CSV table of C-alpha atoms and ligand atoms in Angstrom, one decimal:
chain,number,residue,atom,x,y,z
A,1,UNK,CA,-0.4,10.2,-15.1
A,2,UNK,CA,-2.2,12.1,-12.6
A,3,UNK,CA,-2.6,9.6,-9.2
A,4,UNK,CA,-4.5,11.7,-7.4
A,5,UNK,CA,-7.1,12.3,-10.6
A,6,UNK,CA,-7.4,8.5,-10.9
A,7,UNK,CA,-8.2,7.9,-7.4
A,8,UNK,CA,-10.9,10.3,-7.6
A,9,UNK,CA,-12.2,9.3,-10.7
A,10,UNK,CA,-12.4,5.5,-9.5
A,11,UNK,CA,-14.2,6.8,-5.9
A,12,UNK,CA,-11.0,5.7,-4.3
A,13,UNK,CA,-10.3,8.7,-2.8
A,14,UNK,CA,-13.4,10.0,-0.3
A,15,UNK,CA,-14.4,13.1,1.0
A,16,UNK,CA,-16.2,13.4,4.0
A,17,UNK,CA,-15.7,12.9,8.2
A,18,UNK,CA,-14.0,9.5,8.7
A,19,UNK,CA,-13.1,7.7,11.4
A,20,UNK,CA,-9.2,6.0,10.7
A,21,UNK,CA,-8.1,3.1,12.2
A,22,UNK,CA,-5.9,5.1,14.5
A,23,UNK,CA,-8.8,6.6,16.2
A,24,UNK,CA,-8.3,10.0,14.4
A,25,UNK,CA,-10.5,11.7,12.5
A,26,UNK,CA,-9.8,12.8,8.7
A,27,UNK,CA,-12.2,15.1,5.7
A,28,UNK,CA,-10.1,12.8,3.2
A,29,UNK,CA,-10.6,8.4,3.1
A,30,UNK,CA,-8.3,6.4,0.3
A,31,UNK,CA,-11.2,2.9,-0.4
A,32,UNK,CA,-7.9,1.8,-2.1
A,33,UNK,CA,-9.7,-1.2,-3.6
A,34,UNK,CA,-11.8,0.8,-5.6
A,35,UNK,CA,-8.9,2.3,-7.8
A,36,UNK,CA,-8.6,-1.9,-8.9
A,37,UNK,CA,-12.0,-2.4,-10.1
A,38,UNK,CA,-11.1,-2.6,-13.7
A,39,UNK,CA,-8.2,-4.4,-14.4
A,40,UNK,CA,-7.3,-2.9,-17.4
A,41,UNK,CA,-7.1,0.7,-15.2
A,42,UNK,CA,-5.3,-1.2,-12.6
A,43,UNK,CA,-2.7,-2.6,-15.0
A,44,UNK,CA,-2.0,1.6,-16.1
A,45,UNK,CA,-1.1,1.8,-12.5
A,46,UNK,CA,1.4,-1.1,-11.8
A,47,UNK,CA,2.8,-0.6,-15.3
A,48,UNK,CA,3.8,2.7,-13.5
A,49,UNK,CA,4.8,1.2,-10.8
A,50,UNK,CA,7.0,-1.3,-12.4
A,51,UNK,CA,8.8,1.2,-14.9
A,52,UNK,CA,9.8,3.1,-11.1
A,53,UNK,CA,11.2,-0.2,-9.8
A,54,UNK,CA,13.2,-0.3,-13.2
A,55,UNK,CA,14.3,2.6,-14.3
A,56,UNK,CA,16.2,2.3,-10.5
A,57,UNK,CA,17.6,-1.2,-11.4
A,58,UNK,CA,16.1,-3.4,-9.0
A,59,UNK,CA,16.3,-6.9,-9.9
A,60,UNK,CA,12.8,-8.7,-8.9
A,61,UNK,CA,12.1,-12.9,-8.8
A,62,UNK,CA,9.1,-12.8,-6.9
A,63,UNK,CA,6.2,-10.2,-6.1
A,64,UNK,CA,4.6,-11.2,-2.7
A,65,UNK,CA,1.8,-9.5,-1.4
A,66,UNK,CA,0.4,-9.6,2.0
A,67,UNK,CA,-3.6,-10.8,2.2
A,68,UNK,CA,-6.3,-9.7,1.7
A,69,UNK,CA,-5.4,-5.7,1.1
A,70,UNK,CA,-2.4,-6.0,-1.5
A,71,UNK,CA,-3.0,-9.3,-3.3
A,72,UNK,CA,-4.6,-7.5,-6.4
A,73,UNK,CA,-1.8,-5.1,-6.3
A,74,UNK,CA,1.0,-7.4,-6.3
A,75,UNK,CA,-0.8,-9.6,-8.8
A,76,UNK,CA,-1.1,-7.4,-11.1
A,77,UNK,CA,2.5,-5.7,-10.5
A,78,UNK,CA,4.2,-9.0,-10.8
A,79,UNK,CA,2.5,-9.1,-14.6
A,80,UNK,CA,4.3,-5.8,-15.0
A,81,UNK,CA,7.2,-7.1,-14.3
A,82,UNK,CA,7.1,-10.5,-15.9
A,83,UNK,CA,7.7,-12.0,-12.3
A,84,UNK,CA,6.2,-14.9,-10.3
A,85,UNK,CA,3.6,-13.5,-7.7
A,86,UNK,CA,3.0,-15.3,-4.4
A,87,UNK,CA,0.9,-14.1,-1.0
A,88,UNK,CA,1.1,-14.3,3.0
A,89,UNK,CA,-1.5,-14.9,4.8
A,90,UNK,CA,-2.3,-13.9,8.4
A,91,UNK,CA,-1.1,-16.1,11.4
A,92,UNK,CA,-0.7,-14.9,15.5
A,93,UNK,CA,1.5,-12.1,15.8
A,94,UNK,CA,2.8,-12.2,12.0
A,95,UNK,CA,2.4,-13.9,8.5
A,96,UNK,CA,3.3,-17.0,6.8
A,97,UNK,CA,3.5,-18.9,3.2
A,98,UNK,CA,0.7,-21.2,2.6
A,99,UNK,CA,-0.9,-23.0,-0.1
A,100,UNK,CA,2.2,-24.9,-1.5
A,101,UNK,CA,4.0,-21.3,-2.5
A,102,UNK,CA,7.8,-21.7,-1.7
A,103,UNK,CA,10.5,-19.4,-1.7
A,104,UNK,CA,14.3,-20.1,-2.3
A,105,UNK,CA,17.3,-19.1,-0.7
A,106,UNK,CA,18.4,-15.8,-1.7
A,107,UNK,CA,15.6,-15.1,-4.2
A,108,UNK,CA,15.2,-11.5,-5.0
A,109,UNK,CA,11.5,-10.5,-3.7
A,110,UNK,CA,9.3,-7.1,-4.0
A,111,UNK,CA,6.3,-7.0,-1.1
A,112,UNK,CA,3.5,-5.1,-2.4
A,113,UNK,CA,0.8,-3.4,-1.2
A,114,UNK,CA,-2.2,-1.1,-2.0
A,115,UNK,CA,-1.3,1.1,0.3
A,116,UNK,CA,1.1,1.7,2.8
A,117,UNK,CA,-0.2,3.4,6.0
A,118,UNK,CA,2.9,2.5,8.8
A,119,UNK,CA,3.9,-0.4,6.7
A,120,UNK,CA,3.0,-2.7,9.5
A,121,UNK,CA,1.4,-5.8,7.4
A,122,UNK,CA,4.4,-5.3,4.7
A,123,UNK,CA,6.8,-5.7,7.4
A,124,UNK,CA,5.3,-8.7,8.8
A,125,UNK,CA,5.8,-10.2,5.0
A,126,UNK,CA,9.2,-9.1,4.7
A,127,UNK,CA,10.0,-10.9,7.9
A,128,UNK,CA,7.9,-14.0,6.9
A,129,UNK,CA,10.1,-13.7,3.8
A,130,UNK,CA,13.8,-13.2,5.3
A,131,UNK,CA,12.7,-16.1,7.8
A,132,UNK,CA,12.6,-18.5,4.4
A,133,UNK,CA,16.0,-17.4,2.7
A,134,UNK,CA,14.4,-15.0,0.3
A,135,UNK,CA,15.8,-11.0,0.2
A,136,UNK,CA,13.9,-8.2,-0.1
A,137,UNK,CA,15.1,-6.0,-2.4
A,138,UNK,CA,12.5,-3.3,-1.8
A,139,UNK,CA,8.7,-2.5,-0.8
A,140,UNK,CA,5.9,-1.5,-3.6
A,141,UNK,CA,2.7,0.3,-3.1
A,142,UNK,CA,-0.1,2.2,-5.2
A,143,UNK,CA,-0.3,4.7,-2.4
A,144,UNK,CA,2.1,6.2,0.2
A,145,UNK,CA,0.1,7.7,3.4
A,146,UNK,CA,2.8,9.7,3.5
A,147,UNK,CA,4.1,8.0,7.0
A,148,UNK,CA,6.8,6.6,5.0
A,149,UNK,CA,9.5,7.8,2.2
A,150,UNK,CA,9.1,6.9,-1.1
A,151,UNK,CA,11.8,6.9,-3.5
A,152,UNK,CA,11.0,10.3,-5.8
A,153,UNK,CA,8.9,11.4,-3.1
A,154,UNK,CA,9.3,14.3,-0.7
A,155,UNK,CA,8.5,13.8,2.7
A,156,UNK,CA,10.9,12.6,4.9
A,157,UNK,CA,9.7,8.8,7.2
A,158,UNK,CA,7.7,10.0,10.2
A,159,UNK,CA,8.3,8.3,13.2
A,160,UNK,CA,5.1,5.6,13.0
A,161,UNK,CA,6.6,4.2,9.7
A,162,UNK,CA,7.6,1.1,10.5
A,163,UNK,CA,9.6,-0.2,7.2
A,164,UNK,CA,13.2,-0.6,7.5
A,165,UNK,CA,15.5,2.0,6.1
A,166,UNK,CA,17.7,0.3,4.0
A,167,UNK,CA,15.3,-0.8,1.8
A,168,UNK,CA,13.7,1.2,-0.8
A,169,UNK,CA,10.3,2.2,-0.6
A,170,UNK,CA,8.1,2.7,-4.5
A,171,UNK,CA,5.1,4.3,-4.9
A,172,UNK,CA,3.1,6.4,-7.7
A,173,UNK,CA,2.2,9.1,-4.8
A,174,UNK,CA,1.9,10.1,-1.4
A,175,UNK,CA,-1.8,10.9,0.0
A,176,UNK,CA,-1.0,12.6,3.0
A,177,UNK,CA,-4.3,14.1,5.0
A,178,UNK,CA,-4.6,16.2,8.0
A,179,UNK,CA,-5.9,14.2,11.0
A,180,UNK,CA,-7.6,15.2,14.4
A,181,UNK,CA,-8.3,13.8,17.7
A,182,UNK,CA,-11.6,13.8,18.4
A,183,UNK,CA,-11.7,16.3,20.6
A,184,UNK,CA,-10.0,18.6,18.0
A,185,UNK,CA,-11.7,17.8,15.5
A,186,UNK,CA,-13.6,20.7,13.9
A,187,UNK,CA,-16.1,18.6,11.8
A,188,UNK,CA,-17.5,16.8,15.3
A,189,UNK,CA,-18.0,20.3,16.7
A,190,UNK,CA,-19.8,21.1,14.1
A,191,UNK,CA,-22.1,18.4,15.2
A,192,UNK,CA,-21.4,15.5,12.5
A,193,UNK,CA,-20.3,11.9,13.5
A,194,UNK,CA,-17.8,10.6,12.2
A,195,UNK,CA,-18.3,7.4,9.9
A,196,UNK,CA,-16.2,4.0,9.9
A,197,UNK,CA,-15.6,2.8,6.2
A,198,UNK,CA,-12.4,0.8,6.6
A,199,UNK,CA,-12.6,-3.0,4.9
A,200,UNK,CA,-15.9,-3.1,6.5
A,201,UNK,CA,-17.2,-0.3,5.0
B,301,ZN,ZN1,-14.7,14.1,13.9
């Protein structure tokens, strides 16, 4: 399967002058919710995913996702798997288990995400995870920004990735675009501005 082809073909994958997050400026924009619009599409990608997590023989209880971004993503990986699939939700500073979900001790759990940019929102469900008895056994994602190393991948973690070592990272590819300031950046002296597509978008 070609990842990058699937992205385009979905519109998940944008070309253009964005404005990220971090305040840099990119030609390239992953709308990573777009790739999930039809299940049955979405389902080719986790099965992917989930023959990855196998064929390295991690043993998985639990997919937990963190909300909004990767709860289709982990949903639909945990039915790969044949797993349970849970979510955390936002709270100050970090996330937590809601709506009756539970985790025992020492349960074997995958967070999952769309995408993984630093990892910050995965880390904050790992930690909400740990903080309950479960283990995580590894991190899952559609798509790798390429901050972060993937297992089969090829770029080595940059120092803004902020998952834990030890733990293995799985994605089906790493989308890794050139970013400017916006001083540098060529397409603003060219006289274009920058658009904002985020969640919001
Ligand atoms: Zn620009």
């Amino acid at each position: 399967m070609n990842i990058e082809q699937v992205y385009k073909d979905a519109n998940a994958l944008l070309d253009g002058h964005f404005l990220l997050a971090s305040g840099n400026h990119s030609r390239r924009y992953l709308q990573s919710a777009k790739v999930l619009e039809y299940p049955k599409k979405a389902s080719l990608l986790t099965d992917a995913l989930a023959t990855m997590i196998r064929t390295h023989g991690i043993e998985v209880d639990t997919v937990c996702a963190p909300a909004l971004g990767g709860v289709l993503a982990g949903y639909e990986l945990a039915r790969s798997l044949d797993v349970r699939s849970i979510f955390v939700e936002k709270k100050e500073g970090g996330m937590e288990l809601r709506r009756g979900f539970e985790i025992t001790k020492g349960e074997k759990v995958i967070i999952c995400e769309d995408i993984i940019t630093t990892g910050g929102s995965a880390l904050k469900a790992a930690q909400a995870i740990e903080a309950l008895g479960g283990e995580v056994v590894a991190f899952a994602s559609l798509a790798n920004r390429g901050f972060c190393k993937r297992v089969e991948g090829n770029s080595n973690a940059k120092p803004a990735c902020k998952l834990p070592e030890g733990i293995p990272l799985f994605a089906l590819d790493d989308f890794t675009f050139e970013m400017y300031t916006p001083e540098e950046c060529p397409m603003c002296q060219e006289g274009s501005t920058a658009i904002k597509p985020g969640s919001k978008g």
